[in-house]
Short mmCIF file of C-alpha atoms in Angstrom, two decimals:
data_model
loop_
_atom_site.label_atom_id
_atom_site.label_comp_id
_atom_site.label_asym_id
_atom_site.label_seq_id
_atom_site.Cartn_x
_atom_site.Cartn_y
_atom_site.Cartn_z
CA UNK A 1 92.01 -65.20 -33.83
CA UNK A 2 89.54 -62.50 -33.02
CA UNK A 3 89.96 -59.06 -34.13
CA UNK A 4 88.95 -56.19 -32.03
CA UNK A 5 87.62 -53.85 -34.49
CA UNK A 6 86.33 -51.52 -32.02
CA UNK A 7 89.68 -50.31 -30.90
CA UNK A 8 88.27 -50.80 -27.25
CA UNK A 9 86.50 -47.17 -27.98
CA UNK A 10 83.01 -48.20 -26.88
CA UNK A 11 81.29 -47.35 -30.18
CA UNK A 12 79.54 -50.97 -29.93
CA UNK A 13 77.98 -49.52 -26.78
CA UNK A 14 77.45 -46.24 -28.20
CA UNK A 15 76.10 -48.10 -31.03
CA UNK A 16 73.25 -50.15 -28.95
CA UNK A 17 72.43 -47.02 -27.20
CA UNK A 18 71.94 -45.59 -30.39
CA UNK A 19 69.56 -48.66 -31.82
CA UNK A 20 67.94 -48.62 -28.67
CA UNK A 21 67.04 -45.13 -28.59
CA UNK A 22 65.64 -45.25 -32.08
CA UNK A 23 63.68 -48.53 -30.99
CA UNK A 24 62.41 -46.52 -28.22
CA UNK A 25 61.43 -43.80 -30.99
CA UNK A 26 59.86 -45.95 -32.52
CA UNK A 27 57.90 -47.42 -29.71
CA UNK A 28 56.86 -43.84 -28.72
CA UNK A 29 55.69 -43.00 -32.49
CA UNK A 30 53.30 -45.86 -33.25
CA UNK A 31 51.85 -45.43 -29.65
CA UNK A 32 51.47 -41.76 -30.42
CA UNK A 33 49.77 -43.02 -33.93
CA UNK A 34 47.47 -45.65 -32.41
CA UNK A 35 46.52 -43.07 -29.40
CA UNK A 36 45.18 -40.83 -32.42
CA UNK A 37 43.18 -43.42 -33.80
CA UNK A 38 41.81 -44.93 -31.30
CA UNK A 39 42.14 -42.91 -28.03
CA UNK A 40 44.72 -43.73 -24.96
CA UNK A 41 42.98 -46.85 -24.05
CA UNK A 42 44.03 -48.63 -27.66
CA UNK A 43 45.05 -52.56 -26.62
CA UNK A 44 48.84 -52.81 -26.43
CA UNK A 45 48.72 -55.73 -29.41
CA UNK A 46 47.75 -52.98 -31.50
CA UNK A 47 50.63 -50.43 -30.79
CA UNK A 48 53.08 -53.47 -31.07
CA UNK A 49 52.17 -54.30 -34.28
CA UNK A 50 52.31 -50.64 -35.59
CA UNK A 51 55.60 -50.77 -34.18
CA UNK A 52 56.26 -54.37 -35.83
CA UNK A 53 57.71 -55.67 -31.94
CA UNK A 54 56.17 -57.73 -29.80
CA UNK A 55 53.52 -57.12 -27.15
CA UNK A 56 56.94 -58.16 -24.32
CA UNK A 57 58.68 -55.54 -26.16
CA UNK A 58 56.23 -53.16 -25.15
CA UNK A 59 56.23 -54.12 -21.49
CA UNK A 60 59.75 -54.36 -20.88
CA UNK A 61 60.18 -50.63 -21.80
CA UNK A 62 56.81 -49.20 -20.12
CA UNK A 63 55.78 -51.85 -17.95
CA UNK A 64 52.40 -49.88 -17.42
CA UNK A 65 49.75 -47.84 -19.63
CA UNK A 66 50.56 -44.99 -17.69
CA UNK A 67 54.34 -45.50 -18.42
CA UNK A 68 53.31 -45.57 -21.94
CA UNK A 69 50.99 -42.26 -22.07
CA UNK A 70 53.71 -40.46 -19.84
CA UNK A 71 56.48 -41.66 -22.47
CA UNK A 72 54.55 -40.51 -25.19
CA UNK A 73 53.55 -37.25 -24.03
CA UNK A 74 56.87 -36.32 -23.15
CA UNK A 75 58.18 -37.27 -26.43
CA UNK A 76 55.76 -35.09 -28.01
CA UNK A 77 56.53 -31.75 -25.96
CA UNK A 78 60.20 -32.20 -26.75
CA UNK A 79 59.44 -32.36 -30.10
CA UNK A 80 57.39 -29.28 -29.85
CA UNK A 81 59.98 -27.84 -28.02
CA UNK A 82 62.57 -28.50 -30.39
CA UNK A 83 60.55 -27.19 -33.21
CA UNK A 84 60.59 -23.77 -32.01
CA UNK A 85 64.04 -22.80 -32.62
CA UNK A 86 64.43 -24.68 -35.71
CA UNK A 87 61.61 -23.00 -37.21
CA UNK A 88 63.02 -19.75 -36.49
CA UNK A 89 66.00 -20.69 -37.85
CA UNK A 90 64.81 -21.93 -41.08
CA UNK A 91 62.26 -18.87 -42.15
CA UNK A 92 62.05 -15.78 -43.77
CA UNK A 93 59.86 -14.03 -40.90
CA UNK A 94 60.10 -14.86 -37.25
CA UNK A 95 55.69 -14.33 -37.91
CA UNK A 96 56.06 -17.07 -40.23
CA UNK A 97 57.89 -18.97 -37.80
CA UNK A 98 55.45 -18.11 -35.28
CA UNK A 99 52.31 -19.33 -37.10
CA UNK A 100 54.08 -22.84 -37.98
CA UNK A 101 54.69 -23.30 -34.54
CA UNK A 102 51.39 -22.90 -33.56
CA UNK A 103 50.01 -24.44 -35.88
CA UNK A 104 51.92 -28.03 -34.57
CA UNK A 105 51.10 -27.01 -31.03
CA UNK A 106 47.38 -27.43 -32.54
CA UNK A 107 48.25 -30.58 -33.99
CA UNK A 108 49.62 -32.01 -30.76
CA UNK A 109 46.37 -30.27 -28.86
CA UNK A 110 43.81 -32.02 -30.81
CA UNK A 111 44.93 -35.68 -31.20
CA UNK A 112 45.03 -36.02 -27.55
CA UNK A 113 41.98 -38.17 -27.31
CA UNK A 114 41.22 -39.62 -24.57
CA UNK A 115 45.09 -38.26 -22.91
CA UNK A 116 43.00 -34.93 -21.02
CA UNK A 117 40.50 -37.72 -19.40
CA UNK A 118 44.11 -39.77 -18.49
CA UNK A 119 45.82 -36.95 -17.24
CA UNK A 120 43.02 -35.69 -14.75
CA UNK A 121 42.85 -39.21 -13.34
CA UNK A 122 44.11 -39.82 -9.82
CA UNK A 123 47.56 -41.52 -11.26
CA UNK A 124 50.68 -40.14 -9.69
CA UNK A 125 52.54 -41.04 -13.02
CA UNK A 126 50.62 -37.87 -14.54
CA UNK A 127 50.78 -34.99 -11.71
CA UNK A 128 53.81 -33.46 -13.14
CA UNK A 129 53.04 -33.49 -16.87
CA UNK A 130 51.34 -30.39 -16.98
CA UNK A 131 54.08 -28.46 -15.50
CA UNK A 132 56.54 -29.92 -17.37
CA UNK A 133 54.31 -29.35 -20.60
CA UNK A 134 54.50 -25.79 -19.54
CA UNK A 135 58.62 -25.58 -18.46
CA UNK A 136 59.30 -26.90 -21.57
CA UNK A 137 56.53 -24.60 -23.99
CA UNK A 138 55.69 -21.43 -22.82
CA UNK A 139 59.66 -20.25 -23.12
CA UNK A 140 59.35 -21.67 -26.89
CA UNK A 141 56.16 -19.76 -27.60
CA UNK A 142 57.99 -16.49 -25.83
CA UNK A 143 60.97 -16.98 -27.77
CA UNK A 144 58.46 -16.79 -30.89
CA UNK A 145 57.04 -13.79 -29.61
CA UNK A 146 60.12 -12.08 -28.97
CA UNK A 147 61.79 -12.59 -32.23
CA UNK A 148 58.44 -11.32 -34.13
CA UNK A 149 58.09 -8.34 -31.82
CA UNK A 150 61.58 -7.58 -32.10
CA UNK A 151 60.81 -7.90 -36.35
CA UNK A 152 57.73 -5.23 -35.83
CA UNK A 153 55.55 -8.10 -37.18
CA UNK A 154 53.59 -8.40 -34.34
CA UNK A 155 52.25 -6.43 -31.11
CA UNK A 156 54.93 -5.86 -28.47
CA UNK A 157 52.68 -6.56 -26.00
CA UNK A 158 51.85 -10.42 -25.65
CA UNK A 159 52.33 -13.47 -23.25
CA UNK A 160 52.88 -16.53 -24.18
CA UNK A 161 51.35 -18.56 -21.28
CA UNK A 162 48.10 -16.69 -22.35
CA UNK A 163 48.44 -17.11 -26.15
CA UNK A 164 48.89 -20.99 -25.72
CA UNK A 165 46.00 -21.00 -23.27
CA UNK A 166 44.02 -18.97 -25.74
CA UNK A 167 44.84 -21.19 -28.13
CA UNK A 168 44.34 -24.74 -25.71
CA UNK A 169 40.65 -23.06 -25.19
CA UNK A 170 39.97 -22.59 -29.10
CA UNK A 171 41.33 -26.19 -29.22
CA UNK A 172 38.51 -27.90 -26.88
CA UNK A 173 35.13 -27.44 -29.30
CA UNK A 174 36.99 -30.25 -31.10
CA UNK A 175 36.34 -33.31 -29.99
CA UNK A 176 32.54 -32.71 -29.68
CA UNK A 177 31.58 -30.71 -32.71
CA UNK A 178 32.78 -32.07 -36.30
CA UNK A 179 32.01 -28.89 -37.50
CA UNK A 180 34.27 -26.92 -35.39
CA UNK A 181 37.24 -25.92 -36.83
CA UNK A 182 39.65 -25.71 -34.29
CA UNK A 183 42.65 -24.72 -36.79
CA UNK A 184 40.38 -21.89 -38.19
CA UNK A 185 39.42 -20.53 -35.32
CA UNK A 186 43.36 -20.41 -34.15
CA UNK A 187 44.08 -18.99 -37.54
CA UNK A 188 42.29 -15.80 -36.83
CA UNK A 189 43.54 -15.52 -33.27
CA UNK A 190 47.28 -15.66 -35.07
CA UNK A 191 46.04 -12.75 -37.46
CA UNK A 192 45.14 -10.89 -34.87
CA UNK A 193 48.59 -10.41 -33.37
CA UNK A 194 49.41 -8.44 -36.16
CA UNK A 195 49.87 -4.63 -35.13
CA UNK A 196 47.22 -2.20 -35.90
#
């Protein structure tokens, strides 16, 4: 005899969705990984096996590179995204907050290497990233703003669209220059917000 020990409830569904989503995770983390190290055009052998799946694996979840550099990207802005609040909600200053944010919006600006060449390519797959990039961000960075402005910590008087494009500009020196400091640079911008 055969117990049901699911109680017909659909948590062995819920379950697989669950392992799937996490395999999917996964997926999307060691491509995110090998895109760092080696730029978007990394062999697929080498994501599987910092994923520890198999090159099919792989395919039958982004059948193409494109899938794959879409799927990451995405996965990255949400997690930007979701940062924000939590961030907020976790420290002392909304400034403090502020700074930390943009600090892993620099982070996810300079390990794109080789993703900027990707997106500008004539693929359909990428024309709506960079909206989306900015649907999902720029009310993030505002609601940053807001709650520091609101504290006194910083000027009243700031955008977020142009503070992330400030700081997307500082970002660019790099990938050519070793010696630029993109983090630095982005550092004093930050200060600067501060009132006078």
């Amino acid at each position: 005899m055969v117990v049901d020990t699911d109680g017909g409830s659909g948590s062995s569904a819920t379950r697989k969705r669950a392992d799937a989503r996490r395999n999917e995770q996964t997926l999307l983390d060691a491509a995110a990984a090998a895109f760092v190290a080696s730029g978007v055009d990394v062999p697929v052998r080498d994501i599987a096996a910092r994923a520890g799946v198999g090159v099919g694996t792989i395919y039958r979840h982004f059948p193409t590179r494109a899938d794959l550099i879409v799927a990451v990207y995405r996965h990255q802005v949400e997690a930007l995204a979701a940062a924000g609040p939590t961030l907020l909600a976790d420290s002392t200053a909304p400034y403090a907050a502020l700074a930390r944010w943009i600090d892993t919006f620099v982070d996810f600006l300079v390990t794109k290497h080789g993703l900027a060449e990707a997106l500008q390519s004539d693929d359909a797959a990428f024309e709506a990233l960079h909206a989306y990039f900015l649907d999902r961000l720029v009310p993030v960075c505002a609601q940053l703003l807001d709650a520091a402005a609101a504290a006194g910590e910083i000027r009243p008087d700031l955008d977020a669209y142009e503070l992330m494009r400030g700081v997307g500009n500082l970002c660019i020196g790099a990938d050519s220059n070793p010696r630029y400091d993109a983090r630095r640079m982005v550092g004093l911008l930050i200060a600067g917000l501060r009132p006078h």
